[in-house]
């Protein structure tokens, strides 16, 4: 059973030469629009908006759709973003919250504190998983969302 999800209105924001930001009329309608620009993987994607506009819900839906795309060969599942095939290209997906890591901007540290440290109680296991994470980040295509 799948719950109802309404895709929020997402538009690209361009950063001008002077550092100012300008909202464009270009809408984000598919996952490909989020993670690629001109067929090149974005190394960093920032979802920005007012509180309560659906940023966390959107990213939670992204994770659910990624799980569905990875586990299903059929296209029976209906997603708001119609390109689940895009998500099949990713072996790993880390859902991180900037709100939960205000003291750092390093993705590796966020994964360690938000995921690894909460999932593994044993310090030796944490060290092993952290080492594995570093290997994954060096050898796989990685995009931070």
JSON list of C-alpha atoms in Angstrom, two decimals:
[
{"chain": "A", "resi": 1, "resn": "UNK", "atom": "CA", "xyz": [0.00, 0.00, 0.00]},
{"chain": "A", "resi": 2, "resn": "UNK", "atom": "CA", "xyz": [1.32, 3.42, -0.94]},
{"chain": "A", "resi": 3, "resn": "UNK", "atom": "CA", "xyz": [0.27, 6.67, 0.67]},
{"chain": "A", "resi": 4, "resn": "UNK", "atom": "CA", "xyz": [-0.70, 9.84, -1.13]},
{"chain": "A", "resi": 5, "resn": "UNK", "atom": "CA", "xyz": [2.11, 12.23, -1.97]},
{"chain": "A", "resi": 6, "resn": "UNK", "atom": "CA", "xyz": [1.77, 15.59, -3.68]},
{"chain": "A", "resi": 7, "resn": "UNK", "atom": "CA", "xyz": [4.96, 16.82, -5.31]},
{"chain": "A", "resi": 8, "resn": "UNK", "atom": "CA", "xyz": [5.85, 20.33, -4.13]},
{"chain": "A", "resi": 9, "resn": "UNK", "atom": "CA", "xyz": [6.54, 23.01, -6.72]},
{"chain": "A", "resi": 10, "resn": "UNK", "atom": "CA", "xyz": [10.30, 23.00, -7.22]},
{"chain": "A", "resi": 11, "resn": "UNK", "atom": "CA", "xyz": [12.19, 25.53, -9.30]},
{"chain": "A", "resi": 12, "resn": "UNK", "atom": "CA", "xyz": [15.87, 25.92, -10.02]},
{"chain": "A", "resi": 13, "resn": "UNK", "atom": "CA", "xyz": [17.69, 28.83, -8.43]},
{"chain": "A", "resi": 14, "resn": "UNK", "atom": "CA", "xyz": [20.66, 30.29, -10.25]},
{"chain": "A", "resi": 15, "resn": "UNK", "atom": "CA", "xyz": [23.59, 31.83, -8.43]},
{"chain": "A", "resi": 16, "resn": "UNK", "atom": "CA", "xyz": [24.70, 35.04, -10.10]},
{"chain": "A", "resi": 17, "resn": "UNK", "atom": "CA", "xyz": [28.31, 36.21, -10.40]},
{"chain": "A", "resi": 18, "resn": "UNK", "atom": "CA", "xyz": [27.80, 38.59, -7.47]},
{"chain": "A", "resi": 19, "resn": "UNK", "atom": "CA", "xyz": [26.61, 35.71, -5.25]},
{"chain": "A", "resi": 20, "resn": "UNK", "atom": "CA", "xyz": [22.93, 36.65, -5.33]},
{"chain": "A", "resi": 21, "resn": "UNK", "atom": "CA", "xyz": [20.34, 34.00, -6.01]},
{"chain": "A", "resi": 22, "resn": "UNK", "atom": "CA", "xyz": [17.53, 34.21, -8.55]},
{"chain": "A", "resi": 23, "resn": "UNK", "atom": "CA", "xyz": [14.56, 31.85, -8.84]},
{"chain": "A", "resi": 24, "resn": "UNK", "atom": "CA", "xyz": [13.99, 30.63, -12.39]},
{"chain": "A", "resi": 25, "resn": "UNK", "atom": "CA", "xyz": [10.88, 29.41, -14.19]},
{"chain": "A", "resi": 26, "resn": "UNK", "atom": "CA", "xyz": [12.55, 26.02, -14.79]},
{"chain": "A", "resi": 27, "resn": "UNK", "atom": "CA", "xyz": [10.66, 23.43, -12.79]},
{"chain": "A", "resi": 28, "resn": "UNK", "atom": "CA", "xyz": [12.08, 20.21, -11.40]},
{"chain": "A", "resi": 29, "resn": "UNK", "atom": "CA", "xyz": [9.70, 17.55, -12.67]},
{"chain": "A", "resi": 30, "resn": "UNK", "atom": "CA", "xyz": [11.76, 14.36, -12.53]},
{"chain": "A", "resi": 31, "resn": "UNK", "atom": "CA", "xyz": [14.47, 12.81, -10.37]},
{"chain": "A", "resi": 32, "resn": "UNK", "atom": "CA", "xyz": [16.85, 13.23, -13.29]},
{"chain": "A", "resi": 33, "resn": "UNK", "atom": "CA", "xyz": [16.31, 17.00, -12.99]},
{"chain": "A", "resi": 34, "resn": "UNK", "atom": "CA", "xyz": [17.40, 16.80, -9.34]},
{"chain": "A", "resi": 35, "resn": "UNK", "atom": "CA", "xyz": [20.53, 14.71, -9.63]},
{"chain": "A", "resi": 36, "resn": "UNK", "atom": "CA", "xyz": [21.85, 15.58, -13.11]},
{"chain": "A", "resi": 37, "resn": "UNK", "atom": "CA", "xyz": [22.62, 18.78, -14.96]},
{"chain": "A", "resi": 38, "resn": "UNK", "atom": "CA", "xyz": [23.27, 18.45, -18.68]},
{"chain": "A", "resi": 39, "resn": "UNK", "atom": "CA", "xyz": [23.68, 14.67, -18.26]},
{"chain": "A", "resi": 40, "resn": "UNK", "atom": "CA", "xyz": [26.43, 15.17, -15.65]},
{"chain": "A", "resi": 41, "resn": "UNK", "atom": "CA", "xyz": [25.93, 13.97, -12.07]},
{"chain": "A", "resi": 42, "resn": "UNK", "atom": "CA", "xyz": [25.55, 16.85, -9.61]},
{"chain": "A", "resi": 43, "resn": "UNK", "atom": "CA", "xyz": [27.99, 16.49, -6.74]},
{"chain": "A", "resi": 44, "resn": "UNK", "atom": "CA", "xyz": [25.75, 18.54, -4.48]},
{"chain": "A", "resi": 45, "resn": "UNK", "atom": "CA", "xyz": [22.02, 19.29, -4.53]},
{"chain": "A", "resi": 46, "resn": "UNK", "atom": "CA", "xyz": [20.43, 21.62, -2.01]},
{"chain": "A", "resi": 47, "resn": "UNK", "atom": "CA", "xyz": [16.68, 21.64, -1.44]},
{"chain": "A", "resi": 48, "resn": "UNK", "atom": "CA", "xyz": [15.81, 24.99, 0.09]},
{"chain": "A", "resi": 49, "resn": "UNK", "atom": "CA", "xyz": [12.49, 26.45, 1.12]},
{"chain": "A", "resi": 50, "resn": "UNK", "atom": "CA", "xyz": [10.20, 27.73, 3.81]},
{"chain": "A", "resi": 51, "resn": "UNK", "atom": "CA", "xyz": [9.41, 25.54, 6.84]},
{"chain": "A", "resi": 52, "resn": "UNK", "atom": "CA", "xyz": [6.57, 23.13, 6.13]},
{"chain": "A", "resi": 53, "resn": "UNK", "atom": "CA", "xyz": [6.78, 23.31, 2.34]},
{"chain": "A", "resi": 54, "resn": "UNK", "atom": "CA", "xyz": [7.60, 19.58, 2.06]},
{"chain": "A", "resi": 55, "resn": "UNK", "atom": "CA", "xyz": [11.39, 19.34, 1.76]},
{"chain": "A", "resi": 56, "resn": "UNK", "atom": "CA", "xyz": [11.78, 16.45, 4.23]},
{"chain": "A", "resi": 57, "resn": "UNK", "atom": "CA", "xyz": [8.71, 14.70, 2.83]},
{"chain": "A", "resi": 58, "resn": "UNK", "atom": "CA", "xyz": [10.07, 15.05, -0.72]},
{"chain": "A", "resi": 59, "resn": "UNK", "atom": "CA", "xyz": [13.40, 13.51, 0.26]},
{"chain": "A", "resi": 60, "resn": "UNK", "atom": "CA", "xyz": [11.68, 10.72, 2.21]},
{"chain": "A", "resi": 61, "resn": "UNK", "atom": "CA", "xyz": [9.65, 9.98, -0.93]},
{"chain": "A", "resi": 62, "resn": "UNK", "atom": "CA", "xyz": [12.90, 9.99, -2.92]},
{"chain": "A", "resi": 63, "resn": "UNK", "atom": "CA", "xyz": [14.24, 7.27, -0.60]},
{"chain": "A", "resi": 64, "resn": "UNK", "atom": "CA", "xyz": [11.03, 5.20, -0.85]},
{"chain": "A", "resi": 65, "resn": "UNK", "atom": "CA", "xyz": [11.03, 5.46, -4.65]},
{"chain": "A", "resi": 66, "resn": "UNK", "atom": "CA", "xyz": [14.72, 4.48, -4.75]},
{"chain": "A", "resi": 67, "resn": "UNK", "atom": "CA", "xyz": [13.92, 1.39, -2.65]},
{"chain": "A", "resi": 68, "resn": "UNK", "atom": "CA", "xyz": [11.01, 0.55, -4.94]},
{"chain": "A", "resi": 69, "resn": "UNK", "atom": "CA", "xyz": [13.11, 1.04, -8.09]},
{"chain": "A", "resi": 70, "resn": "UNK", "atom": "CA", "xyz": [15.92, -1.11, -6.70]},
{"chain": "A", "resi": 71, "resn": "UNK", "atom": "CA", "xyz": [13.65, -3.95, -5.61]},
{"chain": "A", "resi": 72, "resn": "UNK", "atom": "CA", "xyz": [11.19, -4.10, -8.47]},
{"chain": "A", "resi": 73, "resn": "UNK", "atom": "CA", "xyz": [11.50, -5.04, -12.13]},
{"chain": "A", "resi": 74, "resn": "UNK", "atom": "CA", "xyz": [7.89, -4.15, -12.83]},
{"chain": "A", "resi": 75, "resn": "UNK", "atom": "CA", "xyz": [6.69, -0.62, -13.40]},
{"chain": "A", "resi": 76, "resn": "UNK", "atom": "CA", "xyz": [3.39, -1.17, -11.55]},
{"chain": "A", "resi": 77, "resn": "UNK", "atom": "CA", "xyz": [4.38, 1.28, -8.85]},
{"chain": "A", "resi": 78, "resn": "UNK", "atom": "CA", "xyz": [3.24, 4.82, -9.58]},
{"chain": "A", "resi": 79, "resn": "UNK", "atom": "CA", "xyz": [5.54, 7.64, -8.51]},
{"chain": "A", "resi": 80, "resn": "UNK", "atom": "CA", "xyz": [4.98, 11.38, -8.81]},
{"chain": "A", "resi": 81, "resn": "UNK", "atom": "CA", "xyz": [8.31, 11.60, -10.54]},
{"chain": "A", "resi": 82, "resn": "UNK", "atom": "CA", "xyz": [7.90, 9.35, -13.55]},
{"chain": "A", "resi": 83, "resn": "UNK", "atom": "CA", "xyz": [11.54, 8.40, -13.99]},
{"chain": "A", "resi": 84, "resn": "UNK", "atom": "CA", "xyz": [12.22, 5.61, -11.49]},
{"chain": "A", "resi": 85, "resn": "UNK", "atom": "CA", "xyz": [14.76, 4.30, -14.01]},
{"chain": "A", "resi": 86, "resn": "UNK", "atom": "CA", "xyz": [17.02, 7.21, -13.02]},
{"chain": "A", "resi": 87, "resn": "UNK", "atom": "CA", "xyz": [17.10, 5.94, -9.44]},
{"chain": "A", "resi": 88, "resn": "UNK", "atom": "CA", "xyz": [18.18, 2.45, -10.51]},
{"chain": "A", "resi": 89, "resn": "UNK", "atom": "CA", "xyz": [21.56, 3.92, -11.42]},
{"chain": "A", "resi": 90, "resn": "UNK", "atom": "CA", "xyz": [22.42, 4.51, -7.76]},
{"chain": "A", "resi": 91, "resn": "UNK", "atom": "CA", "xyz": [23.72, 1.66, -5.60]},
{"chain": "A", "resi": 92, "resn": "UNK", "atom": "CA", "xyz": [23.69, 3.72, -2.41]},
{"chain": "A", "resi": 93, "resn": "UNK", "atom": "CA", "xyz": [21.47, 6.47, -1.09]},
{"chain": "A", "resi": 94, "resn": "UNK", "atom": "CA", "xyz": [22.02, 8.38, 2.15]},
{"chain": "A", "resi": 95, "resn": "UNK", "atom": "CA", "xyz": [19.20, 10.52, 3.53]},
{"chain": "A", "resi": 96, "resn": "UNK", "atom": "CA", "xyz": [20.81, 13.23, 5.65]},
{"chain": "A", "resi": 97, "resn": "UNK", "atom": "CA", "xyz": [19.39, 16.27, 7.36]},
{"chain": "A", "resi": 98, "resn": "UNK", "atom": "CA", "xyz": [21.34, 19.53, 7.53]},
{"chain": "A", "resi": 99, "resn": "UNK", "atom": "CA", "xyz": [19.17, 20.43, 10.52]},
{"chain": "A", "resi": 100, "resn": "UNK", "atom": "CA", "xyz": [20.63, 17.46, 12.42]},
{"chain": "A", "resi": 101, "resn": "UNK", "atom": "CA", "xyz": [24.26, 18.42, 11.70]},
{"chain": "A", "resi": 102, "resn": "UNK", "atom": "CA", "xyz": [24.55, 22.18, 12.13]},
{"chain": "A", "resi": 103, "resn": "UNK", "atom": "CA", "xyz": [28.17, 21.93, 13.25]},
{"chain": "A", "resi": 104, "resn": "UNK", "atom": "CA", "xyz": [29.52, 20.38, 10.03]},
{"chain": "A", "resi": 105, "resn": "UNK", "atom": "CA", "xyz": [29.20, 20.59, 6.27]},
{"chain": "A", "resi": 106, "resn": "UNK", "atom": "CA", "xyz": [31.15, 17.39, 5.64]},
{"chain": "A", "resi": 107, "resn": "UNK", "atom": "CA", "xyz": [28.93, 14.65, 4.24]},
{"chain": "A", "resi": 108, "resn": "UNK", "atom": "CA", "xyz": [31.10, 11.85, 5.67]},
{"chain": "A", "resi": 109, "resn": "UNK", "atom": "CA", "xyz": [30.76, 13.25, 9.19]},
{"chain": "A", "resi": 110, "resn": "UNK", "atom": "CA", "xyz": [26.99, 13.61, 8.71]},
{"chain": "A", "resi": 111, "resn": "UNK", "atom": "CA", "xyz": [26.69, 9.97, 7.63]},
{"chain": "A", "resi": 112, "resn": "UNK", "atom": "CA", "xyz": [28.77, 8.91, 10.63]},
{"chain": "A", "resi": 113, "resn": "UNK", "atom": "CA", "xyz": [26.77, 10.87, 13.21]},
{"chain": "A", "resi": 114, "resn": "UNK", "atom": "CA", "xyz": [23.30, 10.54, 11.68]},
{"chain": "A", "resi": 115, "resn": "UNK", "atom": "CA", "xyz": [23.49, 6.93, 10.52]},
{"chain": "A", "resi": 116, "resn": "UNK", "atom": "CA", "xyz": [26.47, 4.84, 11.58]},
{"chain": "A", "resi": 117, "resn": "UNK", "atom": "CA", "xyz": [26.65, 6.00, 15.21]},
{"chain": "A", "resi": 118, "resn": "UNK", "atom": "CA", "xyz": [22.90, 5.43, 15.63]},
{"chain": "A", "resi": 119, "resn": "UNK", "atom": "CA", "xyz": [22.84, 2.02, 13.94]},
{"chain": "A", "resi": 120, "resn": "UNK", "atom": "CA", "xyz": [25.88, 0.41, 15.58]},
{"chain": "A", "resi": 121, "resn": "UNK", "atom": "CA", "xyz": [26.38, 0.34, 19.34]},
{"chain": "A", "resi": 122, "resn": "UNK", "atom": "CA", "xyz": [29.71, -1.50, 19.23]},
{"chain": "A", "resi": 123, "resn": "UNK", "atom": "CA", "xyz": [32.71, 0.80, 18.64]},
{"chain": "A", "resi": 124, "resn": "UNK", "atom": "CA", "xyz": [34.60, -1.82, 16.59]},
{"chain": "A", "resi": 125, "resn": "UNK", "atom": "CA", "xyz": [31.60, -2.26, 14.28]},
{"chain": "A", "resi": 126, "resn": "UNK", "atom": "CA", "xyz": [31.35, 1.51, 13.91]},
{"chain": "A", "resi": 127, "resn": "UNK", "atom": "CA", "xyz": [35.00, 1.69, 12.85]},
{"chain": "A", "resi": 128, "resn": "UNK", "atom": "CA", "xyz": [34.54, -1.13, 10.31]},
{"chain": "A", "resi": 129, "resn": "UNK", "atom": "CA", "xyz": [31.43, 0.45, 8.82]},
{"chain": "A", "resi": 130, "resn": "UNK", "atom": "CA", "xyz": [33.12, 3.86, 8.71]},
{"chain": "A", "resi": 131, "resn": "UNK", "atom": "CA", "xyz": [36.05, 2.34, 6.82]},
{"chain": "A", "resi": 132, "resn": "UNK", "atom": "CA", "xyz": [33.60, 0.69, 4.40]},
{"chain": "A", "resi": 133, "resn": "UNK", "atom": "CA", "xyz": [31.81, 4.02, 3.94]},
{"chain": "A", "resi": 134, "resn": "UNK", "atom": "CA", "xyz": [35.05, 5.76, 3.02]},
{"chain": "A", "resi": 135, "resn": "UNK", "atom": "CA", "xyz": [35.77, 3.03, 0.46]},
{"chain": "A", "resi": 136, "resn": "UNK", "atom": "CA", "xyz": [32.27, 3.37, -1.03]},
{"chain": "A", "resi": 137, "resn": "UNK", "atom": "CA", "xyz": [32.56, 7.14, -1.32]},
{"chain": "A", "resi": 138, "resn": "UNK", "atom": "CA", "xyz": [35.90, 6.80, -3.13]},
{"chain": "A", "resi": 139, "resn": "UNK", "atom": "CA", "xyz": [34.80, 4.10, -5.58]},
{"chain": "A", "resi": 140, "resn": "UNK", "atom": "CA", "xyz": [31.14, 4.89, -6.38]},
{"chain": "A", "resi": 141, "resn": "UNK", "atom": "CA", "xyz": [29.36, 7.77, -8.06]},
{"chain": "A", "resi": 142, "resn": "UNK", "atom": "CA", "xyz": [28.14, 9.90, -5.17]},
{"chain": "A", "resi": 143, "resn": "UNK", "atom": "CA", "xyz": [25.71, 12.79, -5.12]},
{"chain": "A", "resi": 144, "resn": "UNK", "atom": "CA", "xyz": [24.66, 14.56, -1.93]},
{"chain": "A", "resi": 145, "resn": "UNK", "atom": "CA", "xyz": [20.99, 15.51, -1.71]}
]
